[in-house]
JSON list of C-alpha atoms in Angstrom, two decimals:
[
{"chain": "C", "resi": 166, "resn": "MET", "atom": "CA", "xyz": [-11.94, 0.36, 71.44]},
{"chain": "C", "resi": 167, "resn": "VAL", "atom": "CA", "xyz": [-12.01, 0.50, 67.62]},
{"chain": "C", "resi": 168, "resn": "GLU", "atom": "CA", "xyz": [-11.23, 3.48, 65.40]},
{"chain": "C", "resi": 169, "resn": "LEU", "atom": "CA", "xyz": [-12.06, 3.40, 61.72]},
{"chain": "C", "resi": 170, "resn": "ASP", "atom": "CA", "xyz": [-10.76, 5.70, 58.96]},
{"chain": "C", "resi": 171, "resn": "MET", "atom": "CA", "xyz": [-13.81, 6.76, 56.96]},
{"chain": "C", "resi": 172, "resn": "ARG", "atom": "CA", "xyz": [-11.53, 8.31, 54.31]},
{"chain": "C", "resi": 173, "resn": "SER", "atom": "CA", "xyz": [-9.52, 5.16, 53.75]},
{"chain": "C", "resi": 174, "resn": "ARG", "atom": "CA", "xyz": [-9.82, 3.28, 50.48]},
{"chain": "C", "resi": 175, "resn": "GLN", "atom": "CA", "xyz": [-10.06, 0.05, 52.50]},
{"chain": "C", "resi": 176, "resn": "PRO", "atom": "CA", "xyz": [-13.71, -0.94, 53.01]},
{"chain": "C", "resi": 177, "resn": "ILE", "atom": "CA", "xyz": [-15.05, -0.23, 56.53]},
{"chain": "C", "resi": 178, "resn": "TYR", "atom": "CA", "xyz": [-15.87, -3.88, 57.20]},
{"chain": "C", "resi": 179, "resn": "GLU", "atom": "CA", "xyz": [-12.30, -4.90, 56.33]},
{"chain": "C", "resi": 180, "resn": "GLN", "atom": "CA", "xyz": [-10.96, -2.23, 58.67]},
{"chain": "C", "resi": 181, "resn": "LEU", "atom": "CA", "xyz": [-13.23, -3.59, 61.41]},
{"chain": "C", "resi": 182, "resn": "VAL", "atom": "CA", "xyz": [-12.09, -7.17, 60.74]},
{"chain": "C", "resi": 183, "resn": "ASP", "atom": "CA", "xyz": [-8.45, -6.09, 60.97]},
{"chain": "C", "resi": 184, "resn": "LYS", "atom": "CA", "xyz": [-8.97, -4.11, 64.18]},
{"chain": "C", "resi": 185, "resn": "LEU", "atom": "CA", "xyz": [-10.89, -6.93, 65.89]},
{"chain": "C", "resi": 186, "resn": "LYS", "atom": "CA", "xyz": [-8.27, -9.49, 64.80]},
{"chain": "C", "resi": 187, "resn": "GLU", "atom": "CA", "xyz": [-5.62, -7.22, 66.29]},
{"chain": "C", "resi": 188, "resn": "LEU", "atom": "CA", "xyz": [-7.52, -7.05, 69.57]},
{"chain": "C", "resi": 189, "resn": "ILE", "atom": "CA", "xyz": [-7.93, -10.83, 69.62]},
{"chain": "C", "resi": 190, "resn": "ILE", "atom": "CA", "xyz": [-4.30, -11.55, 68.75]},
{"chain": "C", "resi": 191, "resn": "SER", "atom": "CA", "xyz": [-2.98, -9.11, 71.34]},
{"chain": "C", "resi": 192, "resn": "GLU", "atom": "CA", "xyz": [-5.37, -10.70, 73.86]},
{"chain": "C", "resi": 193, "resn": "VAL", "atom": "CA", "xyz": [-7.22, -7.52, 74.65]},
{"chain": "C", "resi": 194, "resn": "LEU", "atom": "CA", "xyz": [-10.26, -9.62, 73.78]},
{"chain": "C", "resi": 195, "resn": "LYS", "atom": "CA", "xyz": [-9.97, -12.89, 75.72]},
{"chain": "C", "resi": 196, "resn": "PRO", "atom": "CA", "xyz": [-11.09, -16.38, 74.61]},
{"chain": "C", "resi": 197, "resn": "ASP", "atom": "CA", "xyz": [-14.85, -16.87, 75.03]},
{"chain": "C", "resi": 198, "resn": "GLU", "atom": "CA", "xyz": [-15.32, -13.13, 75.72]},
{"chain": "C", "resi": 199, "resn": "GLN", "atom": "CA", "xyz": [-18.52, -11.78, 74.23]},
{"chain": "C", "resi": 200, "resn": "LEU", "atom": "CA", "xyz": [-18.19, -9.15, 71.49]},
{"chain": "C", "resi": 201, "resn": "PRO", "atom": "CA", "xyz": [-20.48, -6.15, 71.47]},
{"chain": "C", "resi": 202, "resn": "SER", "atom": "CA", "xyz": [-23.81, -6.80, 69.79]},
{"chain": "C", "resi": 203, "resn": "VAL", "atom": "CA", "xyz": [-24.17, -5.70, 66.18]},
{"chain": "C", "resi": 204, "resn": "ARG", "atom": "CA", "xyz": [-26.55, -2.89, 67.15]},
{"chain": "C", "resi": 205, "resn": "THR", "atom": "CA", "xyz": [-24.39, -1.69, 70.02]},
{"chain": "C", "resi": 206, "resn": "LEU", "atom": "CA", "xyz": [-21.22, -1.55, 67.93]},
{"chain": "C", "resi": 207, "resn": "ALA", "atom": "CA", "xyz": [-23.05, 0.02, 65.01]},
{"chain": "C", "resi": 208, "resn": "GLY", "atom": "CA", "xyz": [-24.29, 2.75, 67.36]},
{"chain": "C", "resi": 209, "resn": "GLN", "atom": "CA", "xyz": [-20.85, 3.31, 68.88]},
{"chain": "C", "resi": 210, "resn": "LEU", "atom": "CA", "xyz": [-19.12, 3.52, 65.50]},
{"chain": "C", "resi": 211, "resn": "THR", "atom": "CA", "xyz": [-22.08, 5.23, 63.77]},
{"chain": "C", "resi": 212, "resn": "ILE", "atom": "CA", "xyz": [-22.02, 2.80, 60.87]},
{"chain": "C", "resi": 213, "resn": "ASN", "atom": "CA", "xyz": [-24.63, 0.55, 59.29]},
{"chain": "C", "resi": 214, "resn": "PRO", "atom": "CA", "xyz": [-25.40, -2.65, 61.30]},
{"chain": "C", "resi": 215, "resn": "ASN", "atom": "CA", "xyz": [-25.06, -4.65, 58.06]},
{"chain": "C", "resi": 216, "resn": "THR", "atom": "CA", "xyz": [-21.40, -3.60, 57.91]},
{"chain": "C", "resi": 217, "resn": "ILE", "atom": "CA", "xyz": [-20.84, -4.94, 61.43]},
{"chain": "C", "resi": 218, "resn": "GLN", "atom": "CA", "xyz": [-22.66, -8.14, 60.57]},
{"chain": "C", "resi": 219, "resn": "LYS", "atom": "CA", "xyz": [-20.49, -8.62, 57.49]},
{"chain": "C", "resi": 220, "resn": "ALA", "atom": "CA", "xyz": [-17.32, -8.13, 59.56]},
{"chain": "C", "resi": 221, "resn": "TYR", "atom": "CA", "xyz": [-18.53, -10.60, 62.17]},
{"chain": "C", "resi": 222, "resn": "ARG", "atom": "CA", "xyz": [-19.35, -13.15, 59.45]},
{"chain": "C", "resi": 223, "resn": "GLU", "atom": "CA", "xyz": [-15.85, -12.76, 58.00]},
{"chain": "C", "resi": 224, "resn": "LEU", "atom": "CA", "xyz": [-14.24, -13.19, 61.42]},
{"chain": "C", "resi": 225, "resn": "GLU", "atom": "CA", "xyz": [-16.31, -16.30, 62.02]},
{"chain": "C", "resi": 226, "resn": "THR", "atom": "CA", "xyz": [-15.33, -17.71, 58.60]},
{"chain": "C", "resi": 227, "resn": "GLN", "atom": "CA", "xyz": [-11.66, -17.09, 59.48]},
{"chain": "C", "resi": 228, "resn": "GLY", "atom": "CA", "xyz": [-12.13, -18.83, 62.84]},
{"chain": "C", "resi": 229, "resn": "TYR", "atom": "CA", "xyz": [-11.50, -15.85, 65.12]},
{"chain": "C", "resi": 230, "resn": "ILE", "atom": "CA", "xyz": [-15.02, -15.76, 66.59]},
{"chain": "C", "resi": 231, "resn": "TYR", "atom": "CA", "xyz": [-18.03, -18.04, 66.96]},
{"chain": "C", "resi": 232, "resn": "SER", "atom": "CA", "xyz": [-21.71, -17.25, 67.27]},
{"chain": "C", "resi": 233, "resn": "VAL", "atom": "CA", "xyz": [-24.28, -18.65, 69.65]},
{"chain": "C", "resi": 234, "resn": "LYS", "atom": "CA", "xyz": [-27.85, -18.22, 68.42]},
{"chain": "C", "resi": 235, "resn": "GLY", "atom": "CA", "xyz": [-29.70, -15.82, 70.67]},
{"chain": "C", "resi": 236, "resn": "LYS", "atom": "CA", "xyz": [-26.58, -15.02, 72.72]},
{"chain": "C", "resi": 237, "resn": "GLY", "atom": "CA", "xyz": [-24.20, -13.19, 70.36]},
{"chain": "C", "resi": 238, "resn": "SER", "atom": "CA", "xyz": [-20.64, -13.53, 69.09]},
{"chain": "C", "resi": 239, "resn": "PHE", "atom": "CA", "xyz": [-17.67, -14.65, 71.15]},
{"chain": "C", "resi": 240, "resn": "VAL", "atom": "CA", "xyz": [-13.88, -14.83, 70.75]},
{"chain": "C", "resi": 241, "resn": "ASN", "atom": "CA", "xyz": [-12.91, -18.30, 69.64]},
{"chain": "C", "resi": 242, "resn": "PRO", "atom": "CA", "xyz": [-10.26, -20.00, 71.83]},
{"chain": "C", "resi": 243, "resn": "ILE", "atom": "CA", "xyz": [-7.21, -20.79, 69.69]},
{"chain": "C", "resi": 244, "resn": "SER", "atom": "CA", "xyz": [-6.99, -24.32, 68.35]},
{"chain": "C", "resi": 245, "resn": "LEU", "atom": "CA", "xyz": [-3.75, -25.43, 66.70]},
{"chain": "C", "resi": 246, "resn": "VAL", "atom": "CA", "xyz": [-5.53, -28.10, 64.70]},
{"chain": "C", "resi": 247, "resn": "GLU", "atom": "CA", "xyz": [-8.18, -25.74, 63.33]},
{"chain": "C", "resi": 248, "resn": "ASN", "atom": "CA", "xyz": [-5.59, -23.06, 62.53]},
{"chain": "C", "resi": 249, "resn": "SER", "atom": "CA", "xyz": [-3.02, -25.25, 60.79]},
{"chain": "C", "resi": 250, "resn": "ASP", "atom": "CA", "xyz": [-4.31, -24.37, 57.29]},
{"chain": "C", "resi": 251, "resn": "LYS", "atom": "CA", "xyz": [-4.45, -20.69, 58.21]},
{"chain": "C", "resi": 252, "resn": "LEU", "atom": "CA", "xyz": [-0.93, -20.89, 59.64]},
{"chain": "C", "resi": 253, "resn": "VAL", "atom": "CA", "xyz": [0.41, -22.37, 56.40]},
{"chain": "C", "resi": 254, "resn": "SER", "atom": "CA", "xyz": [-1.17, -19.51, 54.48]},
{"chain": "C", "resi": 255, "resn": "VAL", "atom": "CA", "xyz": [0.26, -16.89, 56.89]},
{"chain": "C", "resi": 256, "resn": "ILE", "atom": "CA", "xyz": [3.74, -18.41, 56.71]},
{"chain": "C", "resi": 257, "resn": "LYS", "atom": "CA", "xyz": [3.63, -18.34, 52.91]},
{"chain": "C", "resi": 258, "resn": "GLU", "atom": "CA", "xyz": [2.63, -14.66, 52.96]},
{"chain": "C", "resi": 259, "resn": "LEU", "atom": "CA", "xyz": [5.25, -13.90, 55.63]},
{"chain": "C", "resi": 260, "resn": "LYS", "atom": "CA", "xyz": [8.00, -15.46, 53.51]},
{"chain": "C", "resi": 261, "resn": "LYS", "atom": "CA", "xyz": [6.95, -13.27, 50.58]},
{"chain": "C", "resi": 262, "resn": "LEU", "atom": "CA", "xyz": [6.98, -10.12, 52.73]},
{"chain": "C", "resi": 263, "resn": "LEU", "atom": "CA", "xyz": [10.27, -10.99, 54.41]},
{"chain": "C", "resi": 264, "resn": "SER", "atom": "CA", "xyz": [11.94, -11.66, 51.06]},
{"chain": "C", "resi": 265, "resn": "GLU", "atom": "CA", "xyz": [10.84, -8.22, 49.90]},
{"chain": "C", "resi": 266, "resn": "ALA", "atom": "CA", "xyz": [11.96, -6.55, 53.14]},
{"chain": "C", "resi": 267, "resn": "MET", "atom": "CA", "xyz": [15.41, -8.22, 52.93]},
{"chain": "C", "resi": 268, "resn": "TYR", "atom": "CA", "xyz": [15.72, -7.22, 49.28]},
{"chain": "C", "resi": 269, "resn": "LEU", "atom": "CA", "xyz": [15.01, -3.65, 50.37]},
{"chain": "C", "resi": 270, "resn": "GLY", "atom": "CA", "xyz": [17.79, -3.82, 52.98]},
{"chain": "C", "resi": 271, "resn": "LEU", "atom": "CA", "xyz": [16.35, -5.32, 56.17]},
{"chain": "C", "resi": 272, "resn": "LYS", "atom": "CA", "xyz": [19.18, -7.06, 58.00]},
{"chain": "C", "resi": 273, "resn": "PRO", "atom": "CA", "xyz": [18.62, -10.44, 59.74]},
{"chain": "C", "resi": 274, "resn": "GLU", "atom": "CA", "xyz": [19.53, -8.85, 63.11]},
{"chain": "C", "resi": 275, "resn": "GLU", "atom": "CA", "xyz": [16.83, -6.20, 62.59]},
{"chain": "C", "resi": 276, "resn": "LEU", "atom": "CA", "xyz": [14.35, -8.96, 61.79]},
{"chain": "C", "resi": 277, "resn": "ILE", "atom": "CA", "xyz": [15.20, -10.85, 64.94]},
{"chain": "C", "resi": 278, "resn": "GLU", "atom": "CA", "xyz": [14.83, -7.64, 66.97]},
{"chain": "C", "resi": 279, "resn": "LEU", "atom": "CA", "xyz": [11.46, -7.03, 65.35]},
{"chain": "C", "resi": 280, "resn": "ILE", "atom": "CA", "xyz": [10.30, -10.55, 66.24]},
{"chain": "C", "resi": 281, "resn": "HIS", "atom": "CA", "xyz": [11.37, -10.06, 69.88]},
{"chain": "C", "resi": 282, "resn": "ASP", "atom": "CA", "xyz": [9.50, -6.74, 70.00]},
{"chain": "C", "resi": 283, "resn": "LEU", "atom": "CA", "xyz": [6.37, -8.35, 68.59]},
{"chain": "C", "resi": 284, "resn": "GLU", "atom": "CA", "xyz": [6.62, -11.28, 70.96]},
{"chain": "C", "resi": 285, "resn": "SER", "atom": "CA", "xyz": [6.83, -9.02, 73.99]},
{"chain": "C", "resi": 286, "resn": "SER", "atom": "CA", "xyz": [3.97, -6.81, 72.77]},
{"chain": "C", "resi": 287, "resn": "ILE", "atom": "CA", "xyz": [1.53, -9.74, 72.21]},
{"chain": "C", "resi": 288, "resn": "GLY", "atom": "CA", "xyz": [2.69, -11.83, 75.14]},
{"chain": "C", "resi": 289, "resn": "GLY", "atom": "CA", "xyz": [4.30, -14.60, 73.10]},
{"chain": "C", "resi": 290, "resn": "GLY", "atom": "CA", "xyz": [2.55, -17.60, 71.65]},
{"chain": "C", "resi": 291, "resn": "LYS", "atom": "CA", "xyz": [0.29, -20.10, 73.38]},
{"chain": "C", "resi": 292, "resn": "ASN", "atom": "CA", "xyz": [3.05, -22.69, 73.57]},
{"chain": "C", "resi": 293, "resn": "ASP", "atom": "CA", "xyz": [5.14, -21.31, 76.43]},
{"chain": "C", "resi": 294, "resn": "ASP", "atom": "CA", "xyz": [7.04, -24.55, 77.10]}
]
């Protein structure tokens, strides 16, 4: 389910956060689905349980998961109200990255194609009106 690069300069917990966010965004992990326990995932990945716990805490802070005492961690159903601040931040970062990509030669048509590819790979947004 999750592969980590032990030789990467990126900390292991950050890699784990990124991988789990990717699984949540692509809907491999469904809303309210329980995540593996810290001990189980630590055993599967052969890494320290504290690293898993740190990644889970970060995901909870970012609003991707929630914890139920005595039950475990679960995927948080998306809430547009809760994510509005996060969305503003992502849009700001996206504008910065797109400006750089266009400066380096990315054409608007290529960008539109990229967006369509991403949309089909993650099943579109939640607002399928």
